[in-house]
CSV table of C-alpha atoms in Angstrom, one decimal:
chain,number,residue,atom,x,y,z
A,24,MET,CA,84.2,111.3,113.3
A,25,ASN,CA,81.4,109.8,111.3
A,26,ALA,CA,80.0,107.0,112.1
A,27,GLU,CA,81.9,104.8,109.1
A,28,GLU,CA,84.6,106.2,109.8
A,29,LYS,CA,84.1,105.1,113.5
A,30,ALA,CA,83.1,102.0,112.4
A,31,LEU,CA,86.3,100.8,110.2
A,32,LEU,CA,88.4,102.1,113.1
A,33,SER,CA,86.5,99.6,115.1
A,34,LEU,CA,87.4,96.5,112.4
A,35,HIS,CA,90.5,97.7,112.0
A,36,LEU,CA,91.7,97.5,116.3
A,37,ILE,CA,90.3,94.1,116.6
A,38,PRO,CA,93.0,91.7,117.4
A,39,LYS,CA,94.2,89.6,114.3
A,40,ILE,CA,91.5,90.3,112.3
A,41,GLY,CA,93.7,91.4,109.2
A,42,ASN,CA,92.7,93.7,106.1
A,43,LEU,CA,91.8,91.3,103.8
A,44,THR,CA,88.6,90.1,106.1
A,45,ILE,CA,87.8,93.0,107.1
A,46,LYS,CA,87.6,94.7,103.3
A,47,ASN,CA,86.2,91.1,102.3
A,48,LEU,CA,83.7,91.7,105.2
A,49,ILE,CA,82.5,95.3,103.6
A,50,SER,CA,82.2,93.9,100.2
A,51,HIS,CA,79.3,91.0,101.6
A,52,CYS,CA,77.5,93.6,104.6
A,53,GLY,CA,77.6,97.0,102.2
A,54,SER,CA,79.6,99.1,104.6
A,55,ALA,CA,82.0,98.8,108.0
A,56,GLN,CA,78.8,100.2,110.2
A,57,ALA,CA,76.5,97.2,108.5
A,58,ILE,CA,78.8,94.7,109.8
A,59,LEU,CA,79.3,96.3,113.5
A,60,ASP,CA,74.7,96.5,112.9
A,61,LEU,CA,74.2,93.0,111.8
A,62,PRO,CA,73.0,90.6,114.5
A,63,TYR,CA,75.1,87.9,116.0
A,64,SER,CA,73.1,84.9,113.8
A,65,LYS,CA,74.1,86.2,110.8
A,66,LEU,CA,77.7,86.8,111.2
A,67,LEU,CA,77.9,83.1,112.3
A,68,LYS,CA,77.1,82.4,109.0
A,69,ILE,CA,79.8,84.4,106.7
A,70,PRO,CA,82.6,82.3,105.9
A,71,GLY,CA,86.6,83.1,107.2
A,72,ILE,CA,85.6,84.7,110.7
A,73,GLY,CA,85.6,83.5,113.5
A,74,GLN,CA,83.6,82.8,116.6
A,75,LYS,CA,86.4,85.3,119.0
A,76,THR,CA,86.3,87.9,116.0
A,77,ILE,CA,82.2,88.1,115.6
A,78,ASP,CA,82.5,88.5,119.8
A,79,ASN,CA,85.3,91.4,119.1
A,80,ILE,CA,82.5,92.8,116.3
A,81,LYS,CA,79.9,93.5,119.1
A,82,SER,CA,82.0,94.4,121.8
A,83,ARG,CA,81.1,97.6,123.5
A,84,VAL,CA,84.5,97.9,124.5
A,85,ILE,CA,85.8,97.5,120.4
A,86,THR,CA,83.9,100.9,119.5
A,87,ASP,CA,84.8,102.8,123.3
A,88,TYR,CA,88.1,102.3,121.6
A,89,ALA,CA,87.6,103.7,118.3
A,90,GLU,CA,86.6,107.0,120.0
A,91,LYS,CA,89.0,107.4,122.2
A,92,GLU,CA,91.7,106.7,118.9
A,93,PHE,CA,90.3,109.3,117.6
A,94,ALA,CA,89.9,111.7,120.2
A,95,LEU,CA,93.9,110.7,120.6
A,96,ALA,CA,94.7,111.3,117.0
A,97,GLU,CA,92.7,114.7,116.9
A,98,LYS,CA,94.7,115.7,119.6
A,99,LYS,CA,98.3,114.8,118.4
A,100,GLY,CA,97.3,116.5,115.0
A,101,VAL,CA,97.3,113.1,113.5
A,102,LYS,CA,95.1,112.3,110.5
A,103,ILE,CA,93.7,108.5,110.1
A,104,ILE,CA,92.6,107.9,106.5
A,105,SER,CA,90.9,105.2,105.0
A,106,TYR,CA,91.2,103.3,102.4
A,107,LEU,CA,87.9,104.4,101.1
A,108,ASP,CA,89.5,108.4,101.7
A,109,ARG,CA,90.6,110.7,98.5
A,110,ASP,CA,93.9,111.4,100.6
A,111,TYR,CA,94.6,107.4,100.8
A,112,PRO,CA,98.1,107.4,99.1
A,113,PHE,CA,96.5,106.6,95.2
A,114,ARG,CA,99.7,103.8,95.0
A,115,LEU,CA,99.6,101.8,98.2
A,116,LYS,CA,95.4,101.5,97.3
A,117,GLN,CA,96.6,99.7,94.6
A,118,ILE,CA,98.0,96.3,96.0
A,119,PRO,CA,95.8,93.7,97.1
A,120,ASP,CA,96.6,93.6,101.1
A,121,ALA,CA,96.7,97.5,101.1
A,122,PRO,CA,95.7,98.7,105.0
A,123,ILE,CA,92.4,99.8,105.7
A,124,LEU,CA,93.8,103.0,107.1
A,125,ILE,CA,96.6,104.6,107.7
A,126,TYR,CA,97.9,107.4,110.7
A,127,THR,CA,99.5,110.1,109.2
A,128,LYS,CA,101.3,113.1,109.9
A,129,GLY,CA,102.3,115.9,107.7
A,130,GLN,CA,102.0,117.3,104.4
A,131,PHE,CA,98.6,114.6,103.5
A,132,PRO,CA,97.4,113.6,100.5
A,133,ILE,CA,101.0,113.0,98.9
A,134,ASP,CA,101.7,114.6,95.4
A,135,ARG,CA,100.7,111.8,92.8
A,136,LYS,CA,102.4,113.3,90.1
A,137,GLN,CA,105.7,113.1,91.7
A,138,PRO,CA,107.9,110.2,91.0
A,139,THR,CA,108.3,107.8,94.6
A,140,ILE,CA,111.3,105.9,95.0
A,141,ALA,CA,111.7,103.7,98.5
A,142,VAL,CA,115.4,103.7,99.2
A,143,VAL,CA,115.8,100.6,101.6
A,144,GLY,CA,119.0,98.9,103.3
A,145,THR,CA,120.8,97.4,106.5
A,146,ARG,CA,120.7,99.4,109.5
A,147,ASN,CA,124.8,98.5,110.0
A,148,ALA,CA,125.7,100.7,106.8
A,149,THR,CA,129.1,101.1,106.1
A,150,ASN,CA,130.9,104.7,104.9
A,151,TYR,CA,130.3,103.3,100.7
A,152,GLY,CA,126.6,102.8,101.4
A,153,LYS,CA,126.4,105.9,103.2
A,154,LYS,CA,127.6,108.1,100.3
A,155,LEU,CA,125.9,105.5,97.6
A,156,THR,CA,122.7,106.9,99.3
A,157,GLU,CA,124.0,110.5,99.7
A,158,GLU,CA,125.4,111.0,95.8
A,159,MET,CA,122.0,109.0,94.2
A,160,VAL,CA,119.6,111.0,95.8
A,161,GLU,CA,121.4,115.0,95.0
A,162,LYS,CA,121.8,113.3,91.7
A,163,LEU,CA,118.1,112.6,91.5
A,164,SER,CA,116.7,116.0,93.8
A,165,PRO,CA,116.3,118.0,89.8
A,166,LEU,CA,113.6,115.1,89.2
A,167,LYS,CA,111.7,116.4,92.8
A,168,PRO,CA,111.5,112.4,93.3
A,169,ILE,CA,109.6,112.3,96.4
A,170,ILE,CA,111.8,109.7,99.0
A,171,LEU,CA,110.7,107.2,100.7
A,172,SER,CA,112.5,104.6,103.9
A,173,GLY,CA,111.4,103.4,107.2
A,174,LEU,CA,112.9,106.0,109.5
A,175,ALA,CA,115.8,103.0,110.8
A,176,TYR,CA,119.4,103.8,111.8
A,177,GLY,CA,121.9,102.8,108.3
A,178,ILE,CA,120.3,103.3,105.2
A,179,ASP,CA,116.7,104.4,106.2
A,180,ILE,CA,118.1,107.9,108.0
A,181,HIS,CA,120.7,108.5,105.8
A,182,ALA,CA,118.0,108.8,103.1
A,183,HIS,CA,115.6,110.7,104.7
A,184,ARG,CA,118.8,113.3,105.7
A,185,ALA,CA,120.0,113.4,101.9
A,186,ALA,CA,116.0,114.5,100.8
A,187,LEU,CA,115.7,117.0,103.4
A,188,LYS,CA,119.5,118.5,102.5
A,189,ASN,CA,118.0,118.6,99.0
A,190,HIS,CA,115.0,120.2,99.4
A,191,LEU,CA,112.2,116.9,99.0
A,192,SER,CA,109.5,115.7,100.4
A,193,THR,CA,110.5,112.4,102.3
A,194,TYR,CA,108.0,110.2,104.4
A,195,ALA,CA,108.8,107.4,106.6
A,196,VAL,CA,106.8,104.7,107.5
A,197,MET,CA,106.7,103.3,110.5
A,198,GLY,CA,106.2,99.9,112.4
A,199,SER,CA,104.7,101.6,115.5
A,200,GLY,CA,102.1,104.0,116.7
A,201,MET,CA,102.6,107.4,115.9
A,202,ASP,CA,103.4,108.4,119.6
A,203,VAL,CA,106.2,105.9,119.8
A,204,ILE,CA,109.3,107.2,117.2
A,205,TYR,CA,111.6,104.3,116.9
A,206,PRO,CA,114.2,105.0,117.1
A,207,SER,CA,114.2,107.5,119.4
A,208,ALA,CA,117.6,109.1,118.2
A,209,HIS,CA,115.7,109.9,115.0
A,210,GLN,CA,113.1,111.7,116.6
A,211,SER,CA,113.9,115.4,114.8
A,212,THR,CA,114.5,113.8,112.1
A,213,ALA,CA,111.0,112.6,111.9
A,214,THR,CA,109.8,116.4,113.0
A,215,GLU,CA,111.3,118.3,110.4
A,216,MET,CA,110.4,115.8,107.6
A,217,GLN,CA,106.9,116.4,108.0
A,218,LYS,CA,107.3,120.3,106.5
A,219,THR,CA,107.3,118.7,103.5
A,220,GLY,CA,106.9,114.8,103.8
A,221,GLY,CA,105.4,112.9,106.9
A,222,ILE,CA,105.0,109.3,108.9
A,223,ILE,CA,102.6,107.0,108.5
A,224,THR,CA,102.0,103.9,110.3
A,225,GLU,CA,99.0,102.0,110.2
A,226,GLN,CA,99.6,100.7,114.1
A,227,ALA,CA,97.5,102.2,117.1
A,228,PHE,CA,98.5,104.7,119.3
A,229,GLY,CA,101.3,103.0,121.4
A,230,THR,CA,101.7,100.1,119.5
A,231,LYS,CA,106.0,98.9,120.5
A,232,PRO,CA,108.2,98.9,117.1
A,233,ASP,CA,107.8,95.1,118.0
A,234,ALA,CA,109.4,92.7,115.3
A,235,PHE,CA,106.5,91.2,113.9
A,236,ASN,CA,105.0,94.8,112.6
A,237,PHE,CA,107.8,95.3,110.4
A,238,PRO,CA,107.0,93.0,107.7
A,239,ALA,CA,104.0,94.8,107.7
A,240,ARG,CA,105.3,97.8,107.3
A,241,ASN,CA,107.2,96.5,104.7
A,242,ARG,CA,104.2,96.1,102.4
A,243,ILE,CA,103.0,99.8,102.8
A,244,ILE,CA,106.8,100.9,101.8
A,245,ALA,CA,106.7,98.5,98.6
A,246,GLY,CA,103.1,99.3,97.6
A,247,MET,CA,103.7,103.4,97.9
A,248,ALA,CA,106.9,103.3,95.6
A,249,ASP,CA,107.3,103.6,91.8
A,250,LEU,CA,111.2,102.1,92.3
A,251,VAL,CA,112.5,100.3,95.3
A,252,ILE,CA,116.6,100.6,95.2
A,253,VAL,CA,118.4,98.6,97.6
A,254,VAL,CA,121.6,100.1,98.6
A,255,GLU,CA,123.2,97.5,101.0
A,256,ALA,CA,121.7,94.6,102.1
A,257,ALA,CA,122.4,91.6,104.0
A,258,LYS,CA,121.4,87.9,102.9
A,259,LYS,CA,118.3,87.8,105.2
A,260,GLY,CA,116.7,90.9,107.0
A,261,GLY,CA,113.7,93.9,105.9
A,262,ALA,CA,115.1,95.1,102.9
A,263,LEU,CA,115.6,91.4,100.7
A,264,ILE,CA,111.3,91.1,102.1
A,265,THR,CA,110.6,95.2,100.5
A,266,ALA,CA,112.3,94.1,97.2
A,267,GLU,CA,110.8,90.5,97.1
A,268,LEU,CA,107.1,92.6,98.0
A,269,ALA,CA,107.6,95.1,95.8
A,270,ASN,CA,108.6,92.2,93.1
A,271,SER,CA,104.9,90.7,93.7
A,272,TYR,CA,103.0,94.4,93.4
A,273,ASP,CA,104.8,94.7,89.8
A,274,ARG,CA,107.2,97.7,91.7
A,275,GLU,CA,110.8,97.7,89.9
A,276,VAL,CA,113.5,97.1,92.2
A,277,GLY,CA,117.0,98.4,92.2
A,278,ALA,CA,120.3,97.2,93.8
A,279,PHE,CA,123.8,98.5,93.7
A,280,PRO,CA,126.1,95.6,93.1
A,281,GLY,CA,128.7,95.1,96.0
A,282,ARG,CA,131.9,93.2,96.2
A,283,ILE,CA,132.3,89.6,97.0
A,284,GLY,CA,132.3,88.5,100.1
A,285,ASP,CA,131.1,92.0,101.6
A,286,SER,CA,128.4,90.9,104.2
A,287,TYR,CA,126.3,93.9,103.9
A,288,SER,CA,126.4,93.1,99.7
A,289,GLU,CA,125.4,89.9,99.9
A,290,GLY,CA,121.4,90.0,99.4
A,291,CYS,CA,121.6,92.8,96.9
A,292,ASN,CA,124.1,90.3,94.5
A,293,LYS,CA,121.5,87.8,95.6
A,294,LEU,CA,118.6,90.0,94.2
A,295,ILE,CA,120.6,91.3,90.8
A,296,LYS,CA,122.0,87.4,90.3
A,297,GLN,CA,118.0,86.3,90.5
A,298,HIS,CA,116.7,88.7,88.4
A,299,LYS,CA,115.2,90.5,90.9
A,300,ALA,CA,116.5,93.7,90.5
A,301,HIS,CA,117.9,96.1,87.7
A,302,LEU,CA,121.7,96.7,88.8
A,303,VAL,CA,122.2,99.8,89.7
A,304,GLU,CA,125.2,101.9,89.7
A,305,THR,CA,124.5,105.1,89.2
A,306,ALA,CA,121.2,107.9,89.5
A,307,ASP,CA,121.7,107.8,85.4
A,308,ASP,CA,120.4,104.6,85.6
A,309,VAL,CA,117.5,104.9,87.9
A,310,LEU,CA,116.2,107.5,84.8
A,311,TYR,CA,117.3,104.6,82.7
A,312,ILE,CA,114.9,102.1,84.5
A,313,MET,CA,112.1,104.1,85.2
A,314,ASN,CA,112.0,105.8,81.6
A,315,TRP,CA,112.2,109.3,83.4
A,316,GLU,CA,113.4,112.8,82.2
A,317,LEU,CA,115.0,115.6,83.9
A,318,GLU,CA,114.5,117.9,81.3
A,319,ASN,CA,110.8,117.3,80.8
A,320,GLN,CA,109.1,116.3,84.2
A,321,ALA,CA,105.8,117.2,83.3
A,322,ALA,CA,107.0,114.0,80.6
A,323,ILE,CA,107.9,111.6,83.5
A,324,LYS,CA,106.4,107.7,83.3
A,325,GLN,CA,105.4,105.9,86.3
A,326,LYS,CA,104.4,102.3,86.5
A,327,VAL,CA,101.5,103.3,88.5
A,328,LEU,CA,98.4,103.7,86.8
A,329,ASP,CA,97.1,107.7,87.8
A,330,LEU,CA,93.3,106.7,87.7
A,331,SER,CA,93.0,110.4,89.3
A,332,SER,CA,90.8,111.6,85.6
A,333,LEU,CA,88.3,108.7,86.4
A,334,SER,CA,84.9,108.8,88.0
A,335,GLU,CA,84.8,107.6,91.7
A,336,GLU,CA,82.7,104.4,90.5
A,337,GLU,CA,85.7,104.0,87.9
A,338,GLN,CA,88.0,104.1,90.0
A,339,SER,CA,86.5,102.0,92.1
A,340,VAL,CA,86.2,99.1,89.4
A,341,MET,CA,89.8,99.7,88.4
A,342,ASN,CA,91.3,99.1,92.0
A,343,THR,CA,89.1,96.1,92.1
A,344,LEU,CA,90.4,94.8,89.0
A,345,LEU,CA,94.0,95.9,90.5
A,346,GLN,CA,93.5,94.3,93.9
A,347,ASN,CA,92.5,91.0,92.6
A,348,ASN,CA,95.3,90.0,89.9
A,349,LYS,CA,93.6,92.6,87.5
A,350,GLU,CA,91.0,90.1,86.3
A,351,LEU,CA,88.0,89.2,87.6
A,352,PRO,CA,84.5,87.8,86.0
A,353,ILE,CA,81.8,90.7,85.5
A,354,ASP,CA,79.9,89.2,88.7
A,355,ILE,CA,82.1,88.1,91.2
A,356,LEU,CA,83.8,92.3,89.7
A,357,SER,CA,80.2,92.9,90.9
A,358,ILE,CA,80.2,92.0,94.0
A,359,LYS,CA,83.6,93.4,94.7
A,360,SER,CA,83.3,96.8,93.6
A,361,GLN,CA,79.8,97.1,95.2
A,362,ILE,CA,78.2,98.0,91.5
A,363,ASN,CA,75.0,96.5,90.1
A,364,LEU,CA,75.9,94.8,86.5
A,365,ASN,CA,73.7,96.7,84.1
A,366,GLN,CA,75.5,99.8,85.5
A,367,LEU,CA,78.8,98.1,85.7
A,368,ALA,CA,78.6,96.9,82.1
A,369,ARG,CA,78.3,100.6,80.9
A,370,ILE,CA,81.2,101.2,83.7
A,371,LEU,CA,83.0,98.5,81.7
A,372,LEU,CA,82.7,100.4,78.0
A,373,ASN,CA,83.9,103.2,79.4
A,374,LEU,CA,87.4,102.1,80.5
A,375,GLU,CA,87.9,99.5,77.3
A,376,MET,CA,87.0,102.8,74.9
A,377,GLN,CA,89.6,104.6,77.2
A,378,GLY,CA,92.2,101.3,76.8
A,379,LEU,CA,92.2,100.5,80.6
A,380,ILE,CA,90.8,97.0,80.3
A,381,LYS,CA,90.4,94.4,78.0
A,382,SER,CA,87.4,92.0,78.0
A,383,ILE,CA,88.6,88.1,77.7
A,384,PRO,CA,86.7,84.9,77.2
A,385,GLY,CA,84.6,83.9,79.6
A,386,LYS,CA,82.9,87.5,80.3
A,387,ARG,CA,85.8,88.2,81.8
A,388,TYR,CA,87.6,92.2,82.7
A,389,GLN,CA,91.1,92.5,82.7
A,390,VAL,CA,94.0,95.3,83.2
A,391,ALA,CA,94.8,95.9,79.9
């Protein structure tokens, strides 16, 4: 555990600080360690943080907590990955409220060449919903997609188990600590998943599966996916939150329609009716929506930009733009990416020549 990793974890463990606040503080100070080292009087002058947060930043209790958390992670075979690490899921890094770090167990980094499909739905899945889930995963299996869900009862666990049955990688994002598998009845499935996939959470060890953690969990599912498919959903619930988030992140959303008056299809029908989801009836619809081809996996076209061929500085600039509505003035881009203007101008020219960005009036740059 180096000093910067410990500092990032310390900030993450501060109650109610928020990922955006941490990222803004890092942009302001230059690094996580610099935040912890900043004198109390200077922290007071930074807008957006309160007295209690500053007290926590300067507290020895938080840094001790971080040391214990790292030691526990090492003991349990859990890897803590920060958004600055290369192993951090590259799709997730592109959303503005990406977690500052995640706890992972299993196969990481995730293969960025594989299409990722999030399958979500009601905890009270019907036999119809279970059958749809199993058939869709089986028919898409030649594509070798990653199946992503939340380990919950109902559609989630059926998606994970269908993936395992078809020898696919599957990952679960949890709303509890890595040592609190919820529901506990799915412990064996969670263990099996780690052979070819894994489990993910942003919650500290010991965190209970409290209701307020799940909307945050859902944003990770939406952010990691190329496509979110809602199989069955009531008119309110976590699956609809995931679909709404996916739309806000410019991900594709599909939904299976259901019978009028069927309570577990109300949410799906509503998404389709409001043009927030493509109507999905078969696996062929998924291939059509995403322009994926089973015959030639190398030609798969993914909606999320693959930045792996870029230099570290170019990736930093692109991710900064993607996290800020895909457009920024050059001076703000310099501050947020922590790259001086002269160097930034050269990087922007290279990215523009590659067709990844374009300059627009007002010395602003936009993702092409």
